[in-house]
XYZ file of C-alpha atoms in Angstrom:
523
model
C -0.165 -0.151 0.191
C 1.476 3.667 -1.098
C 1.851 5.847 1.559
C -0.627 8.242 0.677
C -3.437 5.792 0.711
C -6.283 7.363 2.053
C -7.228 6.300 5.664
C -10.371 4.123 6.829
C -12.031 5.402 10.345
C -12.746 2.651 13.195
C -15.179 3.043 15.687
C -14.088 2.592 19.118
C -15.077 3.028 22.402
C -15.553 2.190 26.289
C -18.239 3.386 28.892
C -19.739 1.717 32.261
C -23.299 2.411 33.745
C -23.703 4.105 37.639
C -24.794 0.122 38.133
C -21.308 -1.361 37.020
C -19.520 0.460 39.369
C -19.506 0.325 43.494
C -20.454 4.001 44.565
C -19.190 3.721 47.838
C -15.804 2.749 46.956
C -15.300 3.666 43.240
C -13.831 0.317 42.474
C -14.278 -1.000 39.054
C -15.050 -4.813 40.730
C -16.416 -6.718 37.683
C -15.547 -6.437 33.971
C -15.980 -3.506 32.311
C -18.216 -4.630 29.462
C -19.744 -1.255 27.950
C -19.937 0.339 24.272
C -17.637 2.387 23.028
C -18.322 5.957 22.562
C -17.599 8.121 19.782
C -13.872 7.403 19.214
C -11.694 6.770 16.425
C -8.586 4.122 15.161
C -7.447 5.678 12.154
C -5.485 3.565 9.731
C -3.706 4.857 7.181
C -0.176 7.123 6.928
C -0.452 8.766 9.857
C -0.748 6.245 13.190
C -3.172 4.095 13.507
C -5.601 6.496 16.629
C -7.638 4.427 19.399
C -9.236 6.896 21.961
C -11.159 5.226 24.854
C -13.833 7.989 25.896
C -15.920 6.781 29.653
C -19.842 7.216 28.357
C -21.266 10.994 29.234
C -23.123 9.823 31.588
C -21.183 7.995 34.099
C -18.516 10.154 36.264
C -15.090 10.006 34.657
C -12.913 7.488 35.967
C -9.455 8.506 37.822
C -7.696 6.316 35.726
C -7.852 4.127 33.077
C -6.853 1.063 30.596
C -7.064 -1.347 27.327
C -5.118 -4.039 27.020
C -6.629 -5.921 23.003
C -4.100 -7.681 20.492
C -6.570 -7.943 17.486
C -8.432 -5.207 16.613
C -8.450 -3.312 12.849
C -11.257 -3.669 10.261
C -11.616 -5.823 7.161
C -13.592 -4.624 4.036
C -15.262 -1.907 6.487
C -16.510 -4.869 8.752
C -14.604 -4.149 12.525
C -13.377 -6.608 14.284
C -14.139 -5.015 17.690
C -17.726 -6.275 16.696
C -16.604 -10.072 17.465
C -16.624 -10.380 21.260
C -15.027 -13.416 21.420
C -11.729 -11.122 21.065
C -13.060 -8.258 23.385
C -9.975 -6.872 25.295
C -9.444 -6.242 28.765
C -10.478 -2.764 29.943
C -9.659 -1.758 33.712
C -11.425 1.229 34.740
C -10.734 2.845 38.757
C -12.848 5.245 40.090
C -10.799 6.109 43.276
C -11.202 3.079 44.780
C -9.256 0.073 45.037
C -6.657 -1.511 42.250
C -8.486 -2.860 39.086
C -6.719 -6.024 38.003
C -7.940 -7.392 34.706
C -6.332 -10.358 32.469
C -6.886 -13.129 30.343
C -5.342 -14.873 27.489
C -7.068 -15.397 24.204
C -6.871 -18.742 22.619
C -5.991 -19.699 19.141
C -9.270 -20.231 17.638
C -10.923 -17.104 18.723
C -8.687 -15.077 17.108
C -8.263 -17.245 13.773
C -12.560 -17.177 13.674
C -12.277 -13.142 14.145
C -10.232 -12.740 11.330
C -11.669 -15.368 8.640
C -13.969 -12.671 7.157
C -14.060 -12.912 3.359
C -10.991 -11.484 1.696
C -11.948 -12.602 -2.044
C -13.268 -9.112 -2.815
C -10.718 -7.472 -1.401
C -7.636 -8.572 -2.173
C -9.050 -11.958 -5.310
C -7.907 -14.216 -2.517
C -8.685 -17.463 -4.032
C -9.533 -17.981 0.028
C -10.669 -15.819 2.883
C -8.012 -17.674 5.113
C -5.389 -14.951 5.561
C -4.450 -15.028 9.093
C -3.197 -17.149 11.542
C -2.571 -16.108 15.004
C -1.297 -17.544 18.312
C -2.740 -17.431 21.470
C -2.165 -14.109 23.575
C -2.195 -12.749 26.759
C -4.250 -8.976 27.395
C -3.897 -6.983 30.356
C -5.325 -3.656 31.810
C -5.010 -2.232 35.407
C -5.781 1.145 36.672
C -4.989 2.323 39.931
C -6.501 5.316 42.314
C -3.147 7.169 42.072
C -3.784 8.076 38.213
C -0.998 5.517 37.147
C -2.604 2.500 34.611
C -0.870 -0.118 32.456
C -2.204 -1.785 29.012
C -0.653 -4.179 27.092
C -1.031 -7.193 25.241
C 0.752 -10.022 23.370
C 3.469 -11.773 24.750
C 3.281 -10.996 28.411
C 4.486 -11.833 31.908
C 2.061 -11.778 34.992
C 2.342 -8.447 35.553
C 1.762 -7.377 32.524
C 5.143 -6.659 31.174
C 6.657 -7.697 28.006
C 7.890 -11.830 27.754
C 11.133 -11.370 25.962
C 10.892 -13.726 23.344
C 8.163 -15.464 24.330
C 8.811 -16.676 28.220
C 7.559 -17.339 31.049
C 4.452 -17.239 28.606
C 2.177 -19.971 27.842
C 0.994 -17.409 24.914
C 3.383 -17.378 21.887
C 1.394 -14.045 20.204
C 3.345 -14.704 16.922
C 0.938 -14.099 13.751
C 1.607 -15.335 10.026
C -0.304 -13.063 6.916
C -0.477 -15.865 3.741
C -1.352 -13.387 0.912
C -0.604 -16.863 -1.768
C -2.282 -16.146 -4.955
C -3.869 -12.242 -3.742
C -4.382 -10.066 -6.774
C -5.904 -12.056 -9.487
C -3.780 -14.136 -12.043
C -2.115 -10.897 -13.513
C -0.690 -10.033 -10.338
C 0.489 -13.514 -9.732
C 2.661 -13.990 -13.052
C 5.090 -11.149 -10.809
C 4.493 -11.894 -7.590
C 3.408 -15.741 -7.066
C 3.184 -16.042 -3.301
C 3.737 -14.018 -0.229
C 3.907 -14.722 3.233
C 4.931 -12.805 6.533
C 6.038 -14.309 9.941
C 5.974 -12.490 13.153
C 7.236 -13.623 16.410
C 5.830 -12.998 19.525
C 4.087 -9.419 19.865
C 4.066 -7.355 22.517
C 2.766 -3.896 23.527
C 2.866 -1.666 26.440
C 1.435 1.173 27.048
C 2.271 3.015 31.018
C 0.833 5.959 32.829
C 2.995 7.317 35.861
C 1.028 8.169 38.787
C -0.437 11.620 39.559
C -2.587 14.508 37.781
C -2.028 14.066 33.795
C 1.151 11.441 34.222
C 3.379 10.855 31.676
C 2.138 8.205 29.097
C 5.091 6.534 27.801
C 4.933 3.545 25.313
C 7.343 0.250 24.552
C 6.379 -2.679 21.843
C 9.055 -5.946 21.205
C 8.631 -7.738 17.812
C 10.721 -11.263 17.916
C 11.034 -12.060 14.414
C 9.771 -10.774 11.287
C 9.941 -12.988 7.990
C 8.850 -12.737 4.290
C 8.752 -15.231 1.774
C 8.089 -14.522 -1.859
C 8.283 -15.861 -5.562
C 9.326 -13.901 -8.146
C 8.183 -16.017 -10.773
C 10.341 -13.790 -13.912
C 13.299 -13.861 -12.523
C 12.910 -17.877 -12.793
C 11.835 -17.941 -16.013
C 14.700 -15.153 -17.248
C 17.563 -17.271 -15.082
C 16.897 -21.183 -15.299
C 16.883 -20.576 -19.739
C 20.504 -18.529 -18.870
C 21.619 -21.809 -17.180
C 20.848 -24.033 -19.942
C 21.785 -21.721 -23.271
C 25.543 -21.792 -20.844
C 25.259 -25.446 -20.750
C 24.654 -26.250 -23.806
C 27.183 -24.030 -24.957
C 29.755 -25.590 -22.874
C 28.681 -28.842 -23.775
C 28.777 -28.195 -27.739
C 32.549 -27.305 -27.328
C 33.720 -30.570 -28.325
C 32.245 -30.850 -31.499
C 33.056 -27.597 -32.070
C 36.583 -27.835 -32.013
C 36.312 -31.617 -33.769
C 35.033 -29.934 -36.950
C 37.679 -26.873 -36.917
C 40.508 -29.411 -36.024
C 39.409 -32.197 -38.097
C 39.977 -34.564 -35.258
C 39.535 -35.646 -31.978
C 39.750 -33.295 -29.384
C 40.328 -33.893 -25.618
C 39.259 -31.471 -23.009
C 39.910 -31.181 -19.602
C 38.917 -28.677 -17.026
C 36.300 -28.448 -19.184
C 33.949 -29.700 -15.620
C 35.055 -26.710 -13.864
C 33.052 -24.818 -16.032
C 29.800 -26.523 -16.057
C 30.133 -26.730 -11.987
C 30.628 -22.897 -11.660
C 27.535 -23.088 -13.813
C 25.197 -25.244 -11.734
C 26.471 -23.469 -8.965
C 24.618 -20.104 -9.581
C 21.728 -20.964 -7.218
C 21.336 -18.414 -4.648
C 22.331 -14.992 -3.944
C 23.251 -13.791 -0.162
C 22.884 -10.136 0.977
C 23.893 -8.034 4.009
C 24.824 -11.568 5.730
C 21.255 -13.350 5.019
C 19.282 -10.187 4.984
C 17.762 -11.294 1.499
C 18.421 -14.945 -0.248
C 17.487 -15.864 -3.260
C 16.808 -19.137 -4.828
C 17.440 -18.098 -8.344
C 16.407 -21.435 -9.856
C 12.821 -21.322 -8.390
C 12.055 -17.363 -8.145
C 12.183 -18.078 -4.180
C 13.017 -14.953 -1.834
C 13.339 -14.275 1.768
C 14.044 -11.180 3.951
C 14.968 -11.124 7.591
C 13.766 -7.742 7.905
C 15.764 -7.987 11.253
C 18.735 -7.920 9.451
C 17.920 -5.454 6.687
C 17.291 -2.945 9.073
C 20.519 -4.027 11.003
C 22.689 -3.864 7.974
C 21.177 -0.097 7.408
C 21.832 0.936 11.101
C 18.375 0.626 12.455
C 17.548 -1.868 15.352
C 13.340 -3.298 14.511
C 12.425 -3.024 18.286
C 13.706 0.673 18.392
C 12.104 2.048 15.602
C 10.690 5.866 15.492
C 6.712 5.964 16.108
C 4.771 5.112 12.973
C 7.350 3.665 10.854
C 6.585 1.940 7.530
C 8.786 -0.513 6.506
C 7.900 -0.491 3.068
C 10.631 2.361 1.683
C 13.152 0.032 3.369
C 11.432 -3.470 1.651
C 10.963 -2.133 -1.919
C 14.629 -1.348 -1.914
C 15.931 -3.843 -1.319
C 13.827 -6.059 -3.628
C 13.913 -2.536 -6.270
C 17.793 -2.016 -6.601
C 20.092 -4.336 -3.646
C 18.602 -7.462 -5.400
C 18.865 -6.647 -8.955
C 22.329 -5.299 -8.063
C 24.054 -8.279 -5.629
C 21.831 -10.182 -8.570
C 24.469 -8.675 -11.386
C 27.411 -9.317 -9.565
C 26.458 -12.852 -9.039
C 26.139 -13.086 -13.114
C 29.425 -11.095 -13.912
C 31.291 -13.033 -11.398
C 30.416 -16.264 -12.875
C 31.237 -14.713 -16.948
C 34.629 -14.090 -15.263
C 34.733 -17.664 -13.937
C 33.946 -18.788 -17.606
C 36.061 -16.630 -19.392
C 39.494 -17.862 -17.394
C 38.396 -20.911 -17.352
C 38.663 -21.621 -21.152
C 42.027 -20.032 -21.301
C 43.106 -22.598 -18.980
C 41.100 -25.796 -20.430
C 43.450 -28.656 -21.516
C 43.389 -29.640 -25.400
C 44.926 -32.570 -26.911
C 44.594 -34.757 -29.645
C 45.114 -38.199 -30.460
C 46.792 -37.795 -27.195
C 49.335 -34.995 -28.145
C 49.399 -31.202 -27.680
C 47.890 -29.295 -30.182
C 50.862 -27.670 -32.601
C 50.798 -24.033 -33.427
C 48.479 -24.223 -36.267
C 45.305 -26.121 -34.501
C 45.968 -23.916 -31.260
C 45.080 -20.684 -33.564
C 41.847 -23.147 -34.470
C 40.804 -23.935 -30.888
C 41.597 -19.951 -29.708
C 39.408 -18.947 -32.147
C 36.223 -21.526 -31.198
C 37.050 -20.553 -27.310
C 36.413 -16.821 -28.596
C 33.640 -17.222 -29.966
C 32.143 -19.364 -27.065
C 33.406 -16.211 -24.465
C 31.342 -14.050 -26.521
C 28.385 -15.646 -26.346
C 28.581 -16.761 -22.732
C 29.120 -13.113 -22.097
C 26.134 -11.852 -24.187
C 23.830 -14.216 -22.658
C 25.231 -12.826 -19.061
C 24.868 -9.321 -19.855
C 21.315 -9.724 -21.374
C 20.135 -11.662 -18.300
C 21.461 -9.239 -15.911
C 19.949 -6.150 -17.768
C 17.112 -7.734 -17.737
C 16.712 -8.237 -13.701
C 15.951 -4.646 -12.766
C 13.007 -3.784 -15.060
C 11.626 -6.786 -15.620
C 11.925 -8.982 -12.457
C 12.273 -6.703 -9.681
C 10.931 -3.277 -10.543
C 7.564 -5.029 -10.960
C 8.202 -7.179 -7.915
C 8.292 -4.365 -5.737
C 5.363 -2.361 -7.061
C 3.414 -5.641 -7.237
C 4.612 -5.739 -3.495
C 4.147 -2.469 -2.181
C 0.349 -2.549 -3.470
C -0.421 -5.677 -1.776
C 1.259 -5.194 1.844
C 2.222 -2.518 4.154
C 3.618 -2.589 7.846
C 3.637 -0.144 10.382
C 5.939 -0.570 13.013
C 5.467 1.090 16.490
C 2.336 2.651 16.253
C 1.849 5.504 18.542
C -0.763 7.885 18.815
C -2.743 10.535 21.207
C -6.273 11.264 20.366
C -9.005 12.572 22.933
C -6.829 12.361 26.240
C -6.065 8.459 24.950
C -2.507 6.926 24.452
C -2.519 3.701 22.260
C 0.561 1.646 21.425
C 0.722 -0.802 18.680
C 2.897 -2.801 17.758
C 2.779 -3.899 14.551
C -0.094 -2.530 12.112
C -0.945 -4.239 8.373
C -2.399 -2.683 5.821
C -3.224 -4.586 2.941
C -4.700 -4.054 -0.573
C -5.380 -0.293 -0.653
C -9.102 2.155 -0.226
C -12.199 0.828 1.314
C -12.099 -2.474 0.198
C -8.807 -3.073 2.185
C -8.093 -4.387 4.982
C -6.616 -2.895 7.978
C -5.315 -5.436 11.313
C -3.667 -4.349 14.125
C -1.796 -6.562 16.709
C -0.432 -6.384 19.715
C -2.747 -2.667 20.988
C -2.561 -0.725 24.626
C -3.952 2.158 25.757
C -4.198 4.741 28.637
C -6.104 7.106 29.476
C -7.866 9.656 29.526
C -8.671 9.877 33.275
C -9.687 13.248 35.731
C -7.303 14.841 37.349
C -6.438 12.378 40.963
C -7.596 15.019 43.730
C -4.997 16.794 46.049
C -4.630 15.338 49.454
C -6.308 18.070 51.884
C -4.073 19.683 54.545
C -5.106 18.154 58.077
C -6.895 20.934 60.570
C -6.468 18.944 63.280
C -4.263 21.713 65.486
C -1.156 20.169 66.695
C -0.672 19.023 70.041
C -0.135 21.650 73.367
C 4.025 21.160 74.336
C 3.189 19.766 77.512
C 4.065 21.685 80.631
C 5.749 21.116 83.595
C 3.493 19.102 86.244
C 3.254 21.898 88.618
C 3.363 25.154 86.589
C 1.441 27.309 84.487
C 1.974 27.909 80.709
C 2.824 31.650 81.098
C 3.573 33.573 84.439
C 2.970 37.724 84.719
C 5.698 38.887 87.586
C 4.803 42.036 88.533
C 7.734 43.639 90.365
C 11.256 44.072 89.593
C 12.715 42.800 86.426
C 15.424 41.093 86.889
C 17.982 40.356 83.967
C 17.392 36.353 83.831
C 21.509 34.381 84.601
C 23.726 34.329 81.377
C 24.293 30.203 82.287
C 22.375 29.853 79.295
C 19.103 27.858 80.890
C 17.031 30.519 79.949
C 15.876 33.009 76.995
C 15.409 36.160 77.550
C 14.086 39.428 75.900
C 13.816 43.187 76.900
C 11.381 45.761 75.627
C 11.801 49.273 76.708
C 13.429 48.494 79.991
C 9.375 48.003 81.099
C 9.223 44.069 79.788
C 11.278 41.353 80.150
C 10.239 38.122 78.032
C 11.802 34.589 80.049
C 11.532 31.091 78.324
C 12.844 28.753 80.489
C 14.808 25.819 79.365
C 11.233 23.581 80.697
C 9.626 25.802 78.272
C 7.755 28.065 80.637
C 6.950 31.479 79.300
C 7.380 34.302 82.026
C 6.416 37.887 81.464
C 8.252 40.488 84.362
C 6.928 43.916 84.556
C 9.157 46.963 86.538
C 6.104 48.837 88.029
C 8.539 51.411 89.098
C 9.389 52.480 85.485
C 5.970 51.628 83.985
C 4.817 54.341 86.819
C 6.633 57.034 86.123
C 6.255 56.614 82.574
C 2.299 57.337 83.627
C 3.219 60.267 85.007
């Protein structure tokens, strides 16, 4: 699918009635089964967007999350209409933790995607997707934090690397063999995408509007396809080369007028037979030239470009990398292989051992033999050069174009809409336009949630300091305000020579008034 393809939208949403939650505690103790209201998933060039909005009639939750492995649409039919693959939803209204977790078996998932695709991709049959069992997880806490997850998970909703500690393989296969009808099959015979364990996790930190983050993992991704045009080009070439080498003896006998014995010819024949496959970037791409089979290890291909399959930028389309490999890298490598074969044949013909009647050729015979060998080299070179020149235009570029019209793969899908953050592992776009199919594998969402209420300040007064037994908290002495001792056992403050404030080591407050001075000031 071209990256500029149109977008299709799917309705989603969630909600709970007041009866479905405990108003006393706010804890969503029962499984959320409400309807999706007014949210959307936009599938296409941009990130797929999933908005999880609470029902307008219900109080908004403090936090909420969702984990769902399979979503999308096929030919306008939403996969969310299948109750058997409903995701896990957790909503917290300020009470105890809400945690939902389940596993989906293989039959439920595969029944959901076993929808008619004949009209979508001109498939000979509708059974395109094959999925393994998965886990789905959702957690929402009263402190505003939440986690949604799906795929190969551990018990806390975290990613289980390599599917370890998880009974669910969470793998997927998309088999598009025969898609596009008979005309397309002449260019692209078979196309199969194999995905290893898939996982997606979305987290929201605690507190009001806590930070939202997502991560994903794809343990393996491989593409297998066949290019009938490659086999149709290479096999006649190899047959032609083999025939010319086999006829060398007959040509020499005719030119030299005798029986010529040739040694070393088997080396040239073995070189032609050995032209079986081409290997790029340490196994990133392997192609069987005689069969037209091509395998792409996507992780290795990206690694050869300095990229990591599990650390790609958000909403990465793999199509440009795959198309570049098919339309440019692969024909270049195949042409290089053919050129290497040409060099071997040219050098090899000069090293053939020629004898007639058991004796070496004389000068005259050598001259005649050289003419025959030169003609052979010219014919071999022409055949190889012609075939190499046809690789890109007649085989690989049409192959890449046909591939692009059938499948696009988006990795690390991330989006935020309506207060909901969504993380996806893989989105497959099959076909194009309104009749296409968009399938999301391993999706997780968090939010929106209402701000977490701040802890109110305490109105309880601080406890009074215990006073020494038998004393008042405040003592007022009328008389002479003697200056306290400087022993450090007391703290004091003189005010205008009339008032002395004394605080003892035991915390007793004493006010001493100099009454005589106060009387003089009053006159």
